Amino acid sequence: MIDAQTLQFAKAIADDTRQQIMTHLCCVWLSVSEIVEKLDGRVNQPTVSHHLKKLEEVDLVQVRQEGRSRLYTLNQERVTVCCGRLLVQFAPDYVSNVVPLSQIAPVK
Amino acid sequence: MIDAQTLQFAKAIADDTRQQIMTHLCCVWLSVSEIVEKLDGRVNQPTVSHHLKKLEEVDLVQVRQEGRSRLYTLNQERVTVCCGRLLVQFAPDYVSNVVPLSQIAPVK
DNA sequence: CCATTATATCGATACGCATCAATATGTCAA
DNA sequence: TTGACATATTGATGCGTATCGATATAATGG
């Protein structure tokens, strides 16, 4: 009855550390150790790997191997899709006021 | 560093029972006992009250007293605002493609 | 006031999961 | 291969919280 995707997305972003990681991975590719550095001693490497696995399971991050490092980045398209689902489910009276730009002006 | 509002919203919707309640409260006003009936034996009244309190704390539901009953409904506007914040934070490359309709055609 | 109905609160329990130290796996250079 | 570095996995621990039964609080009718 409940959309499993929406619940998974909500659970994935419902953690402080995970949101911090997502913030750092927004628009850039970072290795695990670089993420650990960005979090500046708040958590250590196994914890970061644990969270990255969770985020990867719900396709919220993309991964790429580069040398010995695995580079991660935030999957913004997935975020957009999941937020869209949230709006359809829980804000149907408002979702009609927010439309994709592509519906206004056709893409060339 | 992390937007506390966004984290609270995520935690509030990161529960199966709470999403079911939100679904039932979408566009309608229901009393606590009516919500319990809708959930059809899955949980009982104290649990529903517990979740409604959580949802009320983050302003995701509106409440109205009517006789002996307290009527609840989903605050769709809050959902919209929180989703907007999610998009700004975690999908900045896509948020420009989703614009409020009011920015396209001025409201008469 | 009392009885009834509706909802909230309390205390206890159990489960999920974030976190860590230790270790395993994987990758590359020499 | 070996050694060094990077990341993943494992097992254990502790905390947050969902859930329930029991009870308290609130509101209405008689």
CSV table of C-alpha atoms (C1' of nucleotides) in Angstrom, one decimal:
chain,number,residue,atom,x,y,z
A,1,MET,CA,0.0,0.0,0.0
A,2,ILE,CA,2.9,2.3,0.8
A,3,ASP,CA,5.3,3.0,-2.0
A,4,ALA,CA,8.4,1.1,-1.0
A,5,GLN,CA,10.7,3.4,-3.0
A,6,THR,CA,9.5,6.5,-1.1
A,7,LEU,CA,10.0,4.8,2.3
A,8,GLN,CA,13.5,3.6,1.3
A,9,PHE,CA,14.4,7.1,0.1
A,10,ALA,CA,13.1,8.7,3.4
A,11,LYS,CA,15.1,6.2,5.5
A,12,ALA,CA,18.2,6.8,3.4
A,13,ILE,CA,18.2,10.5,4.0
A,14,ALA,CA,17.0,10.3,7.6
A,15,ASP,CA,20.4,10.4,9.1
A,16,ASP,CA,22.6,13.3,10.1
A,17,THR,CA,25.9,11.8,8.9
A,18,ARG,CA,24.4,10.6,5.6
A,19,GLN,CA,23.0,14.1,4.9
A,20,GLN,CA,26.5,15.5,5.6
A,21,ILE,CA,28.0,13.0,3.2
A,22,MET,CA,25.4,13.8,0.6
A,23,THR,CA,26.2,17.5,0.9
A,24,HIS,CA,29.9,16.9,0.4
A,25,LEU,CA,29.2,14.7,-2.6
A,26,CYS,CA,26.9,17.3,-4.3
A,27,CYS,CA,28.4,18.2,-7.7
A,28,VAL,CA,31.8,16.6,-7.0
A,29,TRP,CA,33.5,13.3,-7.0
A,30,LEU,CA,35.2,12.3,-3.8
A,31,SER,CA,37.1,9.2,-2.6
A,32,VAL,CA,36.2,7.6,0.7
A,33,SER,CA,39.2,9.0,2.5
A,34,GLU,CA,38.4,12.4,1.2
A,35,ILE,CA,34.9,12.2,2.6
A,36,VAL,CA,36.4,11.1,5.9
A,37,GLU,CA,38.6,14.1,5.9
A,38,LYS,CA,35.7,16.4,5.1
A,39,LEU,CA,33.8,15.0,8.1
A,40,ASP,CA,36.8,16.1,10.1
A,41,GLY,CA,37.1,13.4,12.7
A,42,ARG,CA,33.4,13.1,13.5
A,43,VAL,CA,33.3,9.6,12.1
A,44,ASN,CA,35.9,7.2,10.8
A,45,GLN,CA,36.4,5.2,7.6
A,46,PRO,CA,34.3,2.1,8.3
A,47,THR,CA,31.3,4.3,9.2
A,48,VAL,CA,31.6,6.3,6.0
A,49,SER,CA,31.8,3.1,4.0
A,50,HIS,CA,28.7,1.8,5.7
A,51,HIS,CA,26.8,4.9,4.8
A,52,LEU,CA,28.0,4.9,1.3
A,53,LYS,CA,26.8,1.4,0.9
A,54,LYS,CA,23.4,2.4,2.2
A,55,LEU,CA,23.2,5.3,-0.2
A,56,GLU,CA,24.4,3.2,-3.1
A,57,GLU,CA,21.7,0.6,-2.4
A,58,VAL,CA,19.0,3.1,-3.1
A,59,ASP,CA,20.9,4.6,-6.0
A,60,LEU,CA,21.5,8.0,-4.3
A,61,VAL,CA,25.2,7.9,-5.2
A,62,GLN,CA,27.1,6.9,-8.2
A,63,VAL,CA,30.5,5.1,-7.9
A,64,ARG,CA,33.5,5.0,-10.1
A,65,GLN,CA,36.8,3.2,-9.6
A,66,GLU,CA,39.9,5.3,-10.1
A,67,GLY,CA,43.2,3.7,-9.3
A,68,ARG,CA,43.0,2.4,-5.7
A,69,SER,CA,40.3,4.8,-4.9
A,70,ARG,CA,36.5,4.5,-5.3
A,71,LEU,CA,35.0,7.9,-6.2
A,72,TYR,CA,31.5,8.7,-5.2
A,73,THR,CA,29.1,11.5,-6.2
A,74,LEU,CA,25.6,12.4,-5.4
A,75,ASN,CA,22.9,11.2,-7.9
A,76,GLN,CA,20.9,14.4,-8.1
A,77,GLU,CA,18.5,12.9,-10.7
A,78,ARG,CA,17.5,10.2,-8.2
A,79,VAL,CA,16.9,12.9,-5.6
A,80,THR,CA,14.7,14.8,-8.0
A,81,VAL,CA,12.6,11.7,-8.9
A,82,CYS,CA,12.1,10.8,-5.3
A,83,CYS,CA,11.1,14.3,-4.3
A,84,GLY,CA,8.7,14.3,-7.2
A,85,ARG,CA,7.2,11.1,-5.8
A,86,LEU,CA,6.9,12.6,-2.4
A,87,LEU,CA,5.1,15.6,-3.8
A,88,VAL,CA,2.6,13.4,-5.8
A,89,GLN,CA,1.9,11.3,-2.7
A,90,PHE,CA,1.8,13.9,0.0
A,91,ALA,CA,1.1,17.2,-1.7
A,92,PRO,CA,-1.3,16.5,-4.6
A,93,ASP,CA,-3.0,19.9,-4.1
A,94,TYR,CA,0.3,21.7,-4.6
A,95,VAL,CA,2.1,19.5,-7.1
A,96,SER,CA,0.1,21.0,-10.0
A,97,ASN,CA,1.7,24.4,-9.1
A,98,VAL,CA,5.2,23.0,-9.7
A,99,VAL,CA,5.7,21.8,-13.2
A,100,PRO,CA,8.8,20.6,-15.1
A,101,LEU,CA,10.2,23.4,-17.2
A,102,SER,CA,10.2,21.0,-20.1
A,103,GLN,CA,6.4,21.1,-20.2
A,104,ILE,CA,6.5,24.9,-20.7
A,105,ALA,CA,9.1,25.2,-23.4
A,106,PRO,CA,10.0,22.2,-25.5
A,107,VAL,CA,13.6,21.2,-25.4
A,108,LYS,CA,15.5,21.9,-28.6
B,1,MET,CA,26.1,22.7,8.8
B,2,ILE,CA,23.2,20.4,8.0
B,3,ASP,CA,19.8,22.1,7.8
B,4,ALA,CA,18.0,20.9,10.9
B,5,GLN,CA,14.6,21.3,9.2
B,6,THR,CA,15.5,18.9,6.4
B,7,LEU,CA,16.8,16.3,8.8
B,8,GLN,CA,13.7,16.5,11.0
B,9,PHE,CA,11.4,16.2,7.9
B,10,ALA,CA,13.4,13.2,6.7
B,11,LYS,CA,13.1,11.5,10.1
B,12,ALA,CA,9.5,12.2,10.3
B,13,ILE,CA,8.6,10.5,7.1
B,14,ALA,CA,11.1,7.7,7.5
B,15,ASP,CA,8.6,5.3,9.1
B,16,ASP,CA,6.2,2.9,7.4
B,17,THR,CA,3.3,3.5,9.8
B,18,ARG,CA,3.7,7.3,9.6
B,19,GLN,CA,3.6,7.2,5.8
B,20,GLN,CA,0.5,5.2,6.0
B,21,ILE,CA,-1.1,7.7,8.3
B,22,MET,CA,0.0,10.6,6.1
B,23,THR,CA,-1.6,8.8,3.1
B,24,HIS,CA,-4.9,8.5,4.9
B,25,LEU,CA,-4.8,12.1,6.1
B,26,CYS,CA,-4.1,13.4,2.6
B,27,CYS,CA,-6.9,15.8,1.6
B,28,VAL,CA,-9.3,14.7,4.4
B,29,TRP,CA,-9.8,15.3,8.1
B,30,LEU,CA,-9.9,12.2,10.3
B,31,SER,CA,-10.2,11.6,14.0
B,32,VAL,CA,-7.7,9.4,15.8
B,33,SER,CA,-10.1,6.5,16.0
B,34,GLU,CA,-10.9,6.7,12.3
B,35,ILE,CA,-7.2,6.5,11.5
B,36,VAL,CA,-6.9,3.5,13.8
B,37,GLU,CA,-9.7,1.9,11.8
B,38,LYS,CA,-8.1,2.7,8.5
B,39,LEU,CA,-4.9,1.0,9.6
B,40,ASP,CA,-7.1,-2.0,10.3
B,41,GLY,CA,-5.6,-3.7,13.3
B,42,ARG,CA,-2.0,-3.1,12.4
B,43,VAL,CA,-1.4,-0.8,15.3
B,44,ASN,CA,-3.6,0.4,18.1
B,45,GLN,CA,-4.6,3.8,19.4
B,46,PRO,CA,-1.6,4.8,21.6
B,47,THR,CA,0.7,4.1,18.7
B,48,VAL,CA,-1.3,6.3,16.4
B,49,SER,CA,-1.4,9.1,18.9
B,50,HIS,CA,2.4,8.7,19.3
B,51,HIS,CA,2.9,9.1,15.5
B,52,LEU,CA,0.5,12.0,15.2
B,53,LYS,CA,2.4,13.8,17.9
B,54,LYS,CA,5.6,13.3,16.0
B,55,LEU,CA,4.0,14.6,12.8
B,56,GLU,CA,2.5,17.6,14.6
B,57,GLU,CA,5.9,18.5,16.1
B,58,VAL,CA,7.3,19.0,12.7
B,59,ASP,CA,4.1,20.7,11.4
B,60,LEU,CA,3.3,17.9,8.9
B,61,VAL,CA,-0.3,17.7,10.2
B,62,GLN,CA,-2.9,20.2,11.2
B,63,VAL,CA,-5.2,19.6,14.1
B,64,ARG,CA,-8.7,20.8,14.9
B,65,GLN,CA,-10.9,19.9,17.9
B,66,GLU,CA,-14.4,18.8,17.0
B,67,GLY,CA,-16.6,17.7,19.9
B,68,ARG,CA,-14.8,14.9,21.7
B,69,SER,CA,-12.6,14.2,18.7
B,70,ARG,CA,-9.4,15.7,17.5
B,71,LEU,CA,-9.4,15.9,13.7
B,72,TYR,CA,-6.1,15.7,11.8
B,73,THR,CA,-5.2,16.4,8.2
B,74,LEU,CA,-2.0,16.4,6.2
B,75,ASN,CA,-0.2,19.7,5.8
B,76,GLN,CA,0.6,19.5,2.1
B,77,GLU,CA,2.1,23.0,2.1
B,78,ARG,CA,4.7,21.9,4.6
B,79,VAL,CA,5.5,18.8,2.5
B,80,THR,CA,6.0,21.1,-0.6
B,81,VAL,CA,8.3,23.4,1.3
B,82,CYS,CA,10.4,20.6,2.7
B,83,CYS,CA,10.7,18.9,-0.7
B,84,GLY,CA,11.7,22.2,-2.1
B,85,ARG,CA,14.5,22.4,0.4
B,86,LEU,CA,15.6,18.9,-0.4
B,87,LEU,CA,15.8,19.8,-4.1
B,88,VAL,CA,17.8,22.9,-3.4
B,89,GLN,CA,20.3,21.1,-1.2
B,90,PHE,CA,20.6,17.8,-3.0
B,91,ALA,CA,19.6,18.5,-6.6
B,92,PRO,CA,20.8,22.0,-7.4
B,93,ASP,CA,21.6,20.9,-11.0
B,94,TYR,CA,18.0,19.9,-11.5
B,95,VAL,CA,16.0,22.3,-9.4
B,96,SER,CA,16.3,25.0,-12.1
B,97,ASN,CA,14.3,22.7,-14.3
B,98,VAL,CA,11.4,22.6,-11.9
B,99,VAL,CA,10.0,26.0,-11.3
B,100,PRO,CA,6.9,27.3,-9.5
B,101,LEU,CA,4.0,27.9,-12.0
B,102,SER,CA,3.6,31.4,-10.6
B,103,GLN,CA,7.0,32.3,-12.1
B,104,ILE,CA,5.7,31.4,-15.6
B,105,ALA,CA,2.3,33.0,-15.7
B,106,PRO,CA,1.5,35.8,-13.2
B,107,VAL,CA,-1.4,35.0,-11.0
B,108,LYS,CA,-4.5,37.1,-11.8
C,1,DC,C1',-22.0,15.4,39.6
C,2,DC,C1',-21.5,10.9,37.1
C,3,DA,C1',-21.0,7.8,33.2
C,4,DT,C1',-19.3,7.4,28.6
C,5,DT,C1',-16.5,8.2,24.9
C,6,DA,C1',-12.1,10.0,22.8
C,7,DT,C1',-7.4,10.9,23.1
C,8,DA,C1',-3.0,11.5,25.4
C,9,DT,C1',0.6,9.9,28.5
C,10,DC,C1',3.4,6.6,31.0
C,11,DG,C1',6.5,2.7,31.8
C,12,DA,C1',8.4,-1.4,29.8
C,13,DT,C1',10.1,-4.1,26.0
C,14,DA,C1',12.1,-5.2,21.7
C,15,DC,C1',14.1,-4.2,17.5
C,16,DG,C1',16.7,-1.4,14.1
C,17,DC,C1',20.7,0.7,13.2
C,18,DA,C1',24.8,4.0,13.8
C,19,DT,C1',29.3,3.5,15.4
C,20,DC,C1',33.7,1.5,16.3
C,21,DA,C1',38.1,-1.6,16.4
C,22,DA,C1',39.9,-5.3,14.2
C,23,DT,C1',40.4,-7.7,10.1
C,24,DA,C1',39.7,-8.9,5.3
C,25,DT,C1',39.7,-7.7,0.5
C,26,DG,C1',41.3,-5.2,-3.3
C,27,DT,C1',44.6,-2.3,-6.1
C,28,DC,C1',48.9,-0.7,-7.6
C,29,DA,C1',54.1,0.0,-7.7
C,30,DA,C1',58.5,-2.0,-7.6
D,1,DT,C1',55.7,-12.0,-5.5
D,2,DT,C1',56.0,-8.3,-1.6
D,3,DG,C1',54.8,-4.1,0.6
D,4,DA,C1',51.9,-0.1,1.0
D,5,DC,C1',47.8,2.1,0.5
D,6,DA,C1',42.5,2.3,0.0
D,7,DT,C1',38.2,0.5,0.9
D,8,DA,C1',35.0,-3.1,2.5
D,9,DT,C1',33.4,-6.4,5.9
D,10,DT,C1',32.7,-8.4,10.4
D,11,DG,C1',31.3,-8.7,15.2
D,12,DA,C1',30.2,-6.2,19.2
D,13,DT,C1',28.1,-2.4,21.6
D,14,DG,C1',25.0,1.2,22.7
D,15,DC,C1',21.3,4.4,21.6
D,16,DG,C1',17.0,5.8,19.6
D,17,DT,C1',12.5,4.7,19.0
D,18,DA,C1',8.2,1.9,17.5
D,19,DT,C1',5.1,-0.6,19.9
D,20,DC,C1',2.0,-2.2,23.6
D,21,DG,C1',-0.9,-2.5,28.0
D,22,DA,C1',-2.4,0.3,31.5
D,23,DT,C1',-3.7,4.5,33.1
D,24,DA,C1',-4.6,9.5,33.0
D,25,DT,C1',-6.7,13.5,31.0
D,26,DA,C1',-10.3,15.7,28.4
D,27,DA,C1',-15.0,16.5,26.5
D,28,DT,C1',-19.9,15.6,26.2
D,29,DG,C1',-24.6,14.1,27.6
D,30,DG,C1',-27.8,13.1,31.3
